[in-house]
Amino acid sequence: MTTVTSPSRRLPLRRCMQLLALVAATAAGTAIAAPNYPFGSHRQAYVSGTLSPSVGRASADQSTASFYSTWKQRYLKPACRSGEYRIKADTGDAYTVSEGQGYGMLITVMMAGNDPQAQAYFDGLHRYNRGHPSNNDADLLAWAQDVNCNNVAGASSATDGDLDIAYALLLADLQWGSGGAINYASEARKVIAAIRRSNVHPTSKLVNLGDWVDSSSPSYYNSTRSSDWMLGHFRAFGAKLGDSYWTGVLDAHQTLIARMQSSYAPNTGLLPDFIVNTNTTARPASAGFLEGDHDGHYSWNAGRVPWRIGIDAAVSGDTRSRAAARKLSQWIRVKAGNNPNNVKAGYKLDGTVIDNYNEVFFTAPFAVAATVDPDAQAWLDKLWTYMATGAPGDYYGDSVKLLSMLAVSNNWLKP
């Protein structure tokens, strides 16, 4: 074993690194706590029948931890103030986006036990978020900042980041307790309350696009983004708060998933990036609704749907989630000819290819859906190899890939 020498004794290199992390974390105001659910312990079982990669848990954990190290080196960066961290998205004018902060908090809280600095990173991400409140609701995060940590493109929130941040805070309470420098449970309750008042439509109970939406713009007010339908998050909010309101939110999204799959994608199960007319008869958005020509297709937002629905199916066993995820998995297995490299960068809802190239962002989430597809073991194994051996790319694809690996390797946590 590699060692380093001190005047008094010789310590294993890993232990020295842990001690250095402890010193750094203490200086930043974070006391390191032992995680209750360390990465690789698999103390939270998925529902019976959920598939896992045939390489076995030890190998899957090793591959996930290895890619985490790559991801951390590339994207987890000190922010502008001491003790704060942010995720480097570096997309256009935005160096940091709220979605990335949510991803970073989910990843670091689940990697605790593998990374001795996980809690310090998590706390630093949270401190950064608290320093950049939305102008519309101060308990939510302004969605984008530049390299100098200044807000850009309006200081409003984006719902996906808000939801992941709230869920990650619940996981932090599970992982480390709330008796330290940050009361994670209290912070989670604040964000969840803000999501309820600012991110959920009061009538449809569907999540909106962000806290900037209001009834003065009906087309946006009565719309939703499919990749924000985080079923397990809604389930957790209700369970932890003892609030049946969130059961209604969960049911509203499950109903819309089934309706959109049956009405607009009966052969594929694909969901569009954006859904409009949620106050009357919901339908896919038209081109140019918010982001581009493919707003009504399965594109750069909806590509996360197989992960979001699939992990709820694996963790909760909800038959609605399992049916929706299986439909997606069964279709893509055939469409791609059981070859992950044949998954393309977006589809129309009938399965017509949009861009004829392979991209990890679109491929990795299908591995999560495959875990609840009983005939998909060989397909899942190929997807796992694709993820475990693939080279790093950009922030978005790499973050979604790592989160998919955490899910598929049975390391996803629920509070």
Tab-separated table of C-alpha atoms in Angstrom:
chain	number	residue	atom	x	y	z
A	1	MET	CA	0.000	0.000	0.000
A	2	THR	CA	1.304	3.465	-0.827
A	3	THR	CA	2.207	5.445	2.276
A	4	VAL	CA	3.458	8.893	3.208
A	5	THR	CA	5.957	9.584	5.980
A	6	SER	CA	5.435	11.905	8.950
A	7	PRO	CA	7.807	12.531	11.894
A	8	SER	CA	5.655	10.377	14.179
A	9	ARG	CA	4.269	7.561	12.047
A	10	ARG	CA	3.435	6.303	8.571
A	11	LEU	CA	-0.193	6.615	7.389
A	12	PRO	CA	-1.902	5.087	4.360
A	13	LEU	CA	-2.278	7.629	1.569
A	14	ARG	CA	-6.084	7.296	1.589
A	15	ARG	CA	-6.201	8.132	5.319
A	16	CYS	CA	-3.969	11.164	4.798
A	17	MET	CA	-6.302	12.386	2.069
A	18	GLN	CA	-9.251	11.959	4.435
A	19	LEU	CA	-7.487	13.990	7.113
A	20	LEU	CA	-6.670	16.748	4.638
A	21	ALA	CA	-10.319	16.787	3.565
A	22	LEU	CA	-11.367	17.079	7.208
A	23	VAL	CA	-9.058	20.063	7.730
A	24	ALA	CA	-10.348	21.761	4.571
A	25	ALA	CA	-13.962	21.097	5.482
A	26	THR	CA	-13.507	22.428	9.012
A	27	ALA	CA	-11.942	25.599	7.630
A	28	ALA	CA	-14.994	26.022	5.385
A	29	GLY	CA	-17.366	25.584	8.309
A	30	THR	CA	-18.404	21.988	7.607
A	31	ALA	CA	-17.854	19.273	10.199
A	32	ILE	CA	-17.470	15.922	8.482
A	33	ALA	CA	-20.059	13.377	9.604
A	34	ALA	CA	-19.986	9.678	8.846
A	35	PRO	CA	-22.618	8.888	6.212
A	36	ASN	CA	-25.498	6.655	7.215
A	37	TYR	CA	-25.809	5.255	3.687
A	38	PRO	CA	-22.290	5.197	2.249
A	39	PHE	CA	-21.853	4.670	-1.469
A	40	GLY	CA	-21.619	0.981	-2.272
A	41	SER	CA	-23.426	-0.196	0.858
A	42	HIS	CA	-26.666	-0.812	-1.073
A	43	ARG	CA	-28.648	-0.527	2.130
A	44	GLN	CA	-31.800	0.577	0.313
A	45	ALA	CA	-33.105	-2.266	-1.814
A	46	TYR	CA	-34.958	-1.666	-5.060
A	47	VAL	CA	-38.234	-3.488	-5.627
A	48	SER	CA	-38.122	-7.184	-6.406
A	49	GLY	CA	-37.484	-7.990	-10.054
A	50	THR	CA	-35.452	-4.864	-10.809
A	51	LEU	CA	-32.538	-5.749	-13.069
A	52	SER	CA	-28.889	-4.976	-12.366
A	53	PRO	CA	-25.851	-5.146	-14.666
A	54	SER	CA	-24.494	-8.690	-14.930
A	55	VAL	CA	-20.978	-7.482	-14.079
A	56	GLY	CA	-22.054	-7.472	-10.427
A	57	ARG	CA	-22.299	-4.775	-7.829
A	58	ALA	CA	-18.603	-4.481	-7.011
A	59	SER	CA	-17.665	-3.876	-10.627
A	60	ALA	CA	-20.586	-1.495	-11.190
A	61	ASP	CA	-19.633	0.459	-8.071
A	62	GLN	CA	-16.027	0.675	-9.232
A	63	SER	CA	-17.031	2.009	-12.649
A	64	THR	CA	-19.411	4.535	-11.101
A	65	ALA	CA	-16.799	5.755	-8.618
A	66	SER	CA	-14.224	6.035	-11.377
A	67	PHE	CA	-16.500	8.169	-13.512
A	68	TYR	CA	-17.402	10.272	-10.485
A	69	SER	CA	-13.717	11.135	-10.092
A	70	THR	CA	-13.617	12.255	-13.719
A	71	TRP	CA	-16.840	14.231	-13.376
A	72	LYS	CA	-15.678	15.931	-10.178
A	73	GLN	CA	-12.364	16.991	-11.688
A	74	ARG	CA	-14.075	18.450	-14.751
A	75	TYR	CA	-17.151	20.130	-13.304
A	76	LEU	CA	-17.079	20.603	-9.500
A	77	LYS	CA	-15.353	23.949	-8.939
A	78	PRO	CA	-14.784	26.437	-6.107
A	79	ALA	CA	-17.084	29.426	-6.441
A	80	CYS	CA	-16.287	33.097	-5.914
A	81	ARG	CA	-16.557	33.036	-2.113
A	82	SER	CA	-14.626	30.820	0.273
A	83	GLY	CA	-16.429	27.637	1.236
A	84	GLU	CA	-18.766	27.712	-1.779
A	85	TYR	CA	-18.834	25.350	-4.741
A	86	ARG	CA	-20.617	25.323	-8.075
A	87	ILE	CA	-20.950	23.056	-11.078
A	88	LYS	CA	-19.279	24.290	-14.242
A	89	ALA	CA	-21.893	24.043	-16.977
A	90	ASP	CA	-20.289	26.707	-19.168
A	91	THR	CA	-23.200	26.964	-21.589
A	92	GLY	CA	-23.212	30.247	-23.501
A	93	ASP	CA	-23.388	33.183	-21.093
A	94	ALA	CA	-24.112	30.888	-18.143
A	95	TYR	CA	-21.139	29.365	-16.359
A	96	THR	CA	-23.435	27.871	-13.699
A	97	VAL	CA	-27.099	26.839	-13.950
A	98	SER	CA	-29.506	25.745	-11.239
A	99	GLU	CA	-30.064	22.389	-12.902
A	100	GLY	CA	-26.333	21.704	-12.517
A	101	GLN	CA	-26.398	22.725	-8.857
A	102	GLY	CA	-29.169	20.204	-8.303
A	103	TYR	CA	-27.217	17.518	-10.120
A	104	GLY	CA	-24.129	18.288	-8.062
A	105	MET	CA	-26.006	18.016	-4.781
A	106	LEU	CA	-27.618	14.715	-5.787
A	107	ILE	CA	-24.280	13.291	-6.879
A	108	THR	CA	-22.223	14.369	-3.869
A	109	VAL	CA	-24.771	13.207	-1.283
A	110	MET	CA	-24.955	9.776	-2.941
A	111	MET	CA	-21.151	9.511	-3.275
A	112	ALA	CA	-20.606	10.080	0.463
A	113	GLY	CA	-18.518	7.258	1.847
A	114	ASN	CA	-16.566	7.026	-1.375
A	115	ASP	CA	-15.496	10.665	-1.341
A	116	PRO	CA	-14.410	11.906	2.107
A	117	GLN	CA	-15.092	15.490	0.991
A	118	ALA	CA	-18.653	14.798	-0.174
A	119	GLN	CA	-20.318	16.677	2.685
A	120	ALA	CA	-18.014	19.679	2.305
A	121	TYR	CA	-18.813	19.830	-1.399
A	122	PHE	CA	-22.533	19.436	-0.742
A	123	ASP	CA	-22.546	22.198	1.856
A	124	GLY	CA	-20.555	24.456	-0.446
A	125	LEU	CA	-23.049	23.923	-3.252
A	126	HIS	CA	-25.887	24.739	-0.869
A	127	ARG	CA	-24.164	27.895	0.381
A	128	TYR	CA	-23.700	29.044	-3.191
A	129	ASN	CA	-27.407	28.499	-3.842
A	130	ARG	CA	-28.417	30.497	-0.756
A	131	GLY	CA	-26.250	33.353	-2.008
A	132	HIS	CA	-28.137	33.513	-5.317
A	133	PRO	CA	-31.853	33.669	-4.493
A	134	SER	CA	-34.494	34.070	-7.154
A	135	ASN	CA	-35.996	37.522	-7.399
A	136	ASN	CA	-39.457	35.972	-7.422
A	137	ASP	CA	-39.126	33.566	-4.504
A	138	ALA	CA	-36.101	33.944	-2.242
A	139	ASP	CA	-36.187	30.290	-1.173
A	140	LEU	CA	-35.501	29.190	-4.750
A	141	LEU	CA	-32.296	29.542	-6.769
A	142	ALA	CA	-31.759	32.082	-9.556
A	143	TRP	CA	-31.275	29.865	-12.552
A	144	ALA	CA	-27.994	31.120	-14.098
A	145	GLN	CA	-24.758	32.936	-13.217
A	146	ASP	CA	-21.688	33.959	-15.188
A	147	VAL	CA	-18.048	33.127	-14.481
A	148	ASN	CA	-17.937	35.923	-11.887
A	149	CYS	CA	-20.965	34.502	-10.022
A	150	ASN	CA	-23.282	37.289	-11.174
A	151	ASN	CA	-26.838	36.445	-12.224
A	152	VAL	CA	-27.495	36.429	-15.958
A	153	ALA	CA	-30.627	36.088	-18.089
A	154	GLY	CA	-32.946	37.120	-15.289
A	155	ALA	CA	-32.800	36.047	-11.653
A	156	SER	CA	-35.792	33.689	-11.746
A	157	SER	CA	-35.854	29.978	-10.972
A	158	ALA	CA	-36.065	26.861	-13.140
A	159	THR	CA	-38.250	24.077	-11.775
A	160	ASP	CA	-35.910	21.161	-12.452
A	161	GLY	CA	-33.128	22.691	-10.384
A	162	ASP	CA	-35.529	23.570	-7.574
A	163	LEU	CA	-36.865	20.015	-7.372
A	164	ASP	CA	-33.471	18.307	-7.335
A	165	ILE	CA	-32.138	20.728	-4.722
A	166	ALA	CA	-35.087	20.015	-2.404
A	167	TYR	CA	-34.731	16.252	-2.842
A	168	ALA	CA	-30.969	16.406	-2.289
A	169	LEU	CA	-31.476	18.311	0.973
A	170	LEU	CA	-33.787	15.531	2.167
A	171	LEU	CA	-31.077	13.026	1.276
A	172	ALA	CA	-28.499	15.075	3.192
A	173	ASP	CA	-30.694	14.830	6.286
A	174	LEU	CA	-30.864	11.059	5.699
A	175	GLN	CA	-27.123	10.819	5.109
A	176	TRP	CA	-25.667	13.069	7.801
A	177	GLY	CA	-28.523	14.234	10.025
A	178	SER	CA	-29.439	17.871	10.569
A	179	GLY	CA	-27.555	18.657	13.763
A	180	GLY	CA	-24.498	20.189	12.124
A	181	ALA	CA	-23.704	23.545	10.539
A	182	ILE	CA	-26.651	23.239	8.139
A	183	ASN	CA	-30.069	22.035	9.217
A	184	TYR	CA	-30.763	20.075	6.047
A	185	ALA	CA	-34.295	19.104	7.032
A	186	SER	CA	-35.249	22.705	7.726
A	187	GLU	CA	-33.674	23.907	4.484
A	188	ALA	CA	-35.499	21.169	2.560
A	189	ARG	CA	-38.827	22.223	4.043
A	190	LYS	CA	-38.205	25.814	2.961
A	191	VAL	CA	-37.472	24.823	-0.625
A	192	ILE	CA	-40.399	22.378	-0.797
A	193	ALA	CA	-42.777	25.055	0.487
A	194	ALA	CA	-41.429	27.449	-2.147
A	195	ILE	CA	-41.886	24.850	-4.874
A	196	ARG	CA	-45.492	24.387	-3.788
A	197	ARG	CA	-46.290	28.100	-3.914
A	198	SER	CA	-44.153	29.036	-6.957
A	199	ASN	CA	-43.551	25.940	-9.104
A	200	VAL	CA	-46.848	24.030	-9.067
A	201	HIS	CA	-49.973	25.107	-10.944
A	202	PRO	CA	-52.684	25.667	-8.309
A	203	THR	CA	-55.401	23.917	-10.319
A	204	SER	CA	-53.780	21.230	-12.458
A	205	LYS	CA	-51.122	20.409	-9.804
A	206	LEU	CA	-48.582	20.063	-12.617
A	207	VAL	CA	-45.144	21.603	-12.217
A	208	ASN	CA	-44.558	24.763	-14.205
A	209	LEU	CA	-41.481	26.014	-16.037
A	210	GLY	CA	-40.184	28.157	-13.166
A	211	ASP	CA	-41.222	30.791	-10.681
A	212	TRP	CA	-41.322	33.388	-13.475
A	213	VAL	CA	-44.576	31.918	-14.834
A	214	ASP	CA	-47.895	33.521	-13.909
A	215	SER	CA	-51.443	33.756	-15.187
A	216	SER	CA	-50.716	36.920	-17.205
A	217	SER	CA	-49.075	34.648	-19.821
A	218	PRO	CA	-51.615	31.810	-20.254
A	219	SER	CA	-49.590	29.837	-22.813
A	220	TYR	CA	-46.720	29.428	-20.328
A	221	TYR	CA	-48.932	29.293	-17.249
A	222	ASN	CA	-50.756	26.258	-18.640
A	223	SER	CA	-47.675	24.347	-19.765
A	224	THR	CA	-45.169	21.957	-18.284
A	225	ARG	CA	-41.826	20.281	-19.100
A	226	SER	CA	-41.831	16.476	-19.113
A	227	SER	CA	-38.289	16.162	-17.754
A	228	ASP	CA	-39.444	17.953	-14.587
A	229	TRP	CA	-41.899	15.177	-13.753
A	230	MET	CA	-39.803	13.804	-10.907
A	231	LEU	CA	-42.208	11.281	-9.505
A	232	GLY	CA	-39.954	10.014	-6.728
A	233	HIS	CA	-39.376	13.574	-5.545
A	234	PHE	CA	-43.105	14.236	-5.205
A	235	ARG	CA	-43.468	10.939	-3.376
A	236	ALA	CA	-40.664	11.859	-0.972
A	237	PHE	CA	-41.994	15.359	-0.307
A	238	GLY	CA	-45.345	13.933	0.730
A	239	ALA	CA	-43.839	11.185	2.865
A	240	LYS	CA	-41.376	13.419	4.717
A	241	LEU	CA	-43.820	16.269	5.273
A	242	GLY	CA	-46.838	14.061	5.943
A	243	ASP	CA	-48.677	16.120	3.322
A	244	SER	CA	-51.255	14.476	1.058
A	245	TYR	CA	-51.029	17.476	-1.289
A	246	TRP	CA	-48.009	15.847	-2.905
A	247	THR	CA	-49.944	12.641	-3.557
A	248	GLY	CA	-52.252	14.764	-5.691
A	249	VAL	CA	-49.253	16.231	-7.501
A	250	LEU	CA	-47.879	12.730	-8.110
A	251	ASP	CA	-51.209	11.452	-9.416
A	252	ALA	CA	-51.640	14.436	-11.751
A	253	HIS	CA	-48.311	13.694	-13.407
A	254	GLN	CA	-48.920	9.950	-13.616
A	255	THR	CA	-52.262	10.639	-15.310
A	256	LEU	CA	-50.666	12.989	-17.837
A	257	ILE	CA	-47.855	10.528	-18.607
A	258	ALA	CA	-50.388	7.827	-19.459
A	259	ARG	CA	-52.491	10.238	-21.513
A	260	MET	CA	-49.550	11.578	-23.521
A	261	GLN	CA	-48.161	8.105	-24.201
A	262	SER	CA	-51.499	6.690	-25.332
A	263	SER	CA	-52.642	9.718	-27.341
A	264	TYR	CA	-49.439	10.907	-28.982
A	265	ALA	CA	-46.895	8.084	-28.758
A	266	PRO	CA	-48.793	4.771	-28.618
A	267	ASN	CA	-45.969	2.889	-30.359
A	268	THR	CA	-42.975	4.521	-28.665
A	269	GLY	CA	-43.988	5.892	-25.272
A	270	LEU	CA	-41.922	9.003	-25.973
A	271	LEU	CA	-42.862	12.274	-24.297
A	272	PRO	CA	-42.288	15.729	-25.794
A	273	ASP	CA	-40.011	18.331	-24.251
A	274	PHE	CA	-42.966	20.605	-23.499
A	275	ILE	CA	-46.702	20.052	-23.066
A	276	VAL	CA	-49.194	22.895	-23.466
A	277	ASN	CA	-52.942	23.422	-22.918
A	278	THR	CA	-52.801	21.606	-19.603
A	279	ASN	CA	-55.913	23.490	-18.502
A	280	THR	CA	-58.011	21.952	-21.303
A	281	THR	CA	-56.721	19.141	-23.545
A	282	ALA	CA	-52.988	18.737	-23.074
A	283	ARG	CA	-50.903	18.346	-26.229
A	284	PRO	CA	-47.253	18.578	-27.340
A	285	ALA	CA	-45.990	22.122	-27.781
A	286	SER	CA	-45.578	23.618	-31.225
A	287	ALA	CA	-42.163	24.418	-32.657
A	288	GLY	CA	-40.671	27.544	-31.128
A	289	PHE	CA	-42.809	27.415	-27.993
A	290	LEU	CA	-39.858	28.124	-25.686
A	291	GLU	CA	-36.515	26.744	-26.820
A	292	GLY	CA	-36.573	25.724	-30.472
A	293	ASP	CA	-37.926	23.733	-33.376
A	294	HIS	CA	-38.152	20.495	-31.369
A	295	ASP	CA	-40.153	21.720	-28.363
A	296	GLY	CA	-42.911	19.239	-29.231
A	297	HIS	CA	-40.513	16.329	-29.808
A	298	TYR	CA	-38.431	13.990	-27.640
A	299	SER	CA	-35.373	16.205	-27.558
A	300	TRP	CA	-32.809	17.809	-25.244
A	301	ASN	CA	-35.195	18.106	-22.293
A	302	ALA	CA	-37.265	14.936	-22.561
A	303	GLY	CA	-34.133	12.831	-23.027
A	304	ARG	CA	-34.032	12.670	-19.206
A	305	VAL	CA	-37.514	11.122	-18.935
A	306	PRO	CA	-36.451	7.416	-18.990
A	307	TRP	CA	-34.187	8.117	-16.013
A	308	ARG	CA	-36.780	10.114	-14.065
A	309	ILE	CA	-39.602	7.635	-14.585
A	310	GLY	CA	-37.349	4.588	-14.503
A	311	ILE	CA	-35.795	5.291	-11.118
A	312	ASP	CA	-39.212	5.844	-9.546
A	313	ALA	CA	-40.319	2.516	-11.005
A	314	ALA	CA	-37.245	0.755	-9.598
A	315	VAL	CA	-37.423	2.339	-6.145
A	316	SER	CA	-41.166	2.595	-5.515
A	317	GLY	CA	-42.551	-0.247	-7.612
A	318	ASP	CA	-45.452	1.993	-8.700
A	319	THR	CA	-47.183	0.035	-11.462
A	320	ARG	CA	-47.878	3.233	-13.400
A	321	SER	CA	-44.203	4.168	-13.463
A	322	ARG	CA	-43.199	0.637	-14.360
A	323	ALA	CA	-45.629	0.507	-17.287
A	324	ALA	CA	-44.455	3.869	-18.642
A	325	ALA	CA	-40.752	2.997	-18.299
A	326	ARG	CA	-41.189	-0.450	-19.844
A	327	LYS	CA	-42.915	1.055	-22.859
A	328	LEU	CA	-39.932	3.309	-23.456
A	329	SER	CA	-37.439	0.500	-22.933
A	330	GLN	CA	-39.208	-1.991	-25.133
A	331	TRP	CA	-39.437	0.499	-27.977
A	332	ILE	CA	-35.804	1.661	-27.895
A	333	ARG	CA	-34.463	-1.911	-27.736
A	334	VAL	CA	-36.092	-2.619	-31.086
A	335	LYS	CA	-35.419	0.804	-32.581
A	336	ALA	CA	-31.698	0.615	-31.771
A	337	GLY	CA	-31.364	-3.048	-32.701
A	338	ASN	CA	-29.992	-3.799	-29.214
A	339	ASN	CA	-26.984	-1.575	-29.944
A	340	PRO	CA	-26.541	1.459	-27.653
A	341	ASN	CA	-24.532	3.226	-30.338
A	342	ASN	CA	-27.675	3.273	-32.476
A	343	VAL	CA	-29.613	5.466	-30.030
A	344	LYS	CA	-29.926	8.803	-31.784
A	345	ALA	CA	-29.999	12.420	-30.629
A	346	GLY	CA	-33.729	12.922	-30.405
A	347	TYR	CA	-36.901	11.569	-31.976
A	348	LYS	CA	-40.296	12.724	-33.073
A	349	LEU	CA	-43.001	11.075	-31.006
A	350	ASP	CA	-43.621	8.461	-33.703
A	351	GLY	CA	-39.973	7.374	-33.463
A	352	THR	CA	-38.621	9.237	-36.508
A	353	VAL	CA	-34.986	10.213	-35.895
A	354	ILE	CA	-34.279	13.930	-35.500
A	355	ASP	CA	-30.466	13.995	-35.566
A	356	ASN	CA	-28.638	10.949	-36.863
A	357	TYR	CA	-25.779	10.715	-34.388
A	358	ASN	CA	-25.248	9.025	-31.040
A	359	GLU	CA	-25.071	11.067	-27.833
A	360	VAL	CA	-24.646	9.769	-24.271
A	361	PHE	CA	-27.267	12.186	-22.961
A	362	PHE	CA	-29.935	10.324	-24.917
A	363	THR	CA	-28.490	6.829	-24.425
A	364	ALA	CA	-27.696	6.621	-20.692
A	365	PRO	CA	-31.226	7.302	-19.343
A	366	PHE	CA	-32.584	4.299	-21.249
A	367	ALA	CA	-30.422	2.107	-18.997
A	368	VAL	CA	-32.496	3.212	-16.007
A	369	ALA	CA	-35.733	2.338	-17.808
A	370	ALA	CA	-34.228	-1.030	-18.761
A	371	THR	CA	-33.920	-2.031	-15.103
A	372	VAL	CA	-37.724	-2.481	-14.943
A	373	ASP	CA	-38.040	-4.162	-18.352
A	374	PRO	CA	-38.013	-7.912	-17.554
A	375	ASP	CA	-36.751	-8.945	-20.997
A	376	ALA	CA	-33.956	-6.381	-21.125
A	377	GLN	CA	-31.027	-8.015	-19.290
A	378	ALA	CA	-28.828	-8.300	-22.378
A	379	TRP	CA	-29.781	-4.773	-23.436
A	380	LEU	CA	-29.052	-3.422	-19.957
A	381	ASP	CA	-25.639	-5.098	-19.964
A	382	LYS	CA	-24.778	-3.462	-23.285
A	383	LEU	CA	-25.933	-0.088	-22.029
A	384	TRP	CA	-23.846	-0.510	-18.886
A	385	THR	CA	-20.731	-1.305	-20.901
A	386	TYR	CA	-21.450	1.728	-23.091
A	387	MET	CA	-21.589	3.966	-20.016
A	388	ALA	CA	-18.712	2.370	-18.112
A	389	THR	CA	-16.265	2.484	-21.022
A	390	GLY	CA	-17.308	5.685	-22.766
A	391	ALA	CA	-15.089	8.751	-22.821
A	392	PRO	CA	-16.218	11.934	-21.045
A	393	GLY	CA	-18.034	14.565	-23.055
A	394	ASP	CA	-19.714	17.740	-21.871
A	395	TYR	CA	-21.282	18.797	-18.581
A	396	TYR	CA	-24.869	17.939	-19.525
A	397	GLY	CA	-24.287	14.474	-20.939
A	398	ASP	CA	-21.709	13.543	-18.315
A	399	SER	CA	-23.938	14.628	-15.423
A	400	VAL	CA	-26.950	12.714	-16.714
A	401	LYS	CA	-24.721	9.710	-17.398
A	402	LEU	CA	-23.334	9.713	-13.842
A	403	LEU	CA	-26.810	10.046	-12.338
A	404	SER	CA	-27.969	7.174	-14.551
A	405	MET	CA	-25.003	5.084	-13.392
A	406	LEU	CA	-25.869	5.793	-9.761
A	407	ALA	CA	-29.419	4.644	-10.459
A	408	VAL	CA	-28.510	1.511	-12.408
A	409	SER	CA	-25.796	0.442	-9.934
A	410	ASN	CA	-28.356	0.387	-7.093
A	411	ASN	CA	-26.840	3.411	-5.366
A	412	TRP	CA	-29.829	5.737	-5.720
A	413	LEU	CA	-31.204	6.881	-2.373
A	414	LYS	CA	-34.670	7.820	-1.215
A	415	PRO	CA	-35.234	9.797	2.005
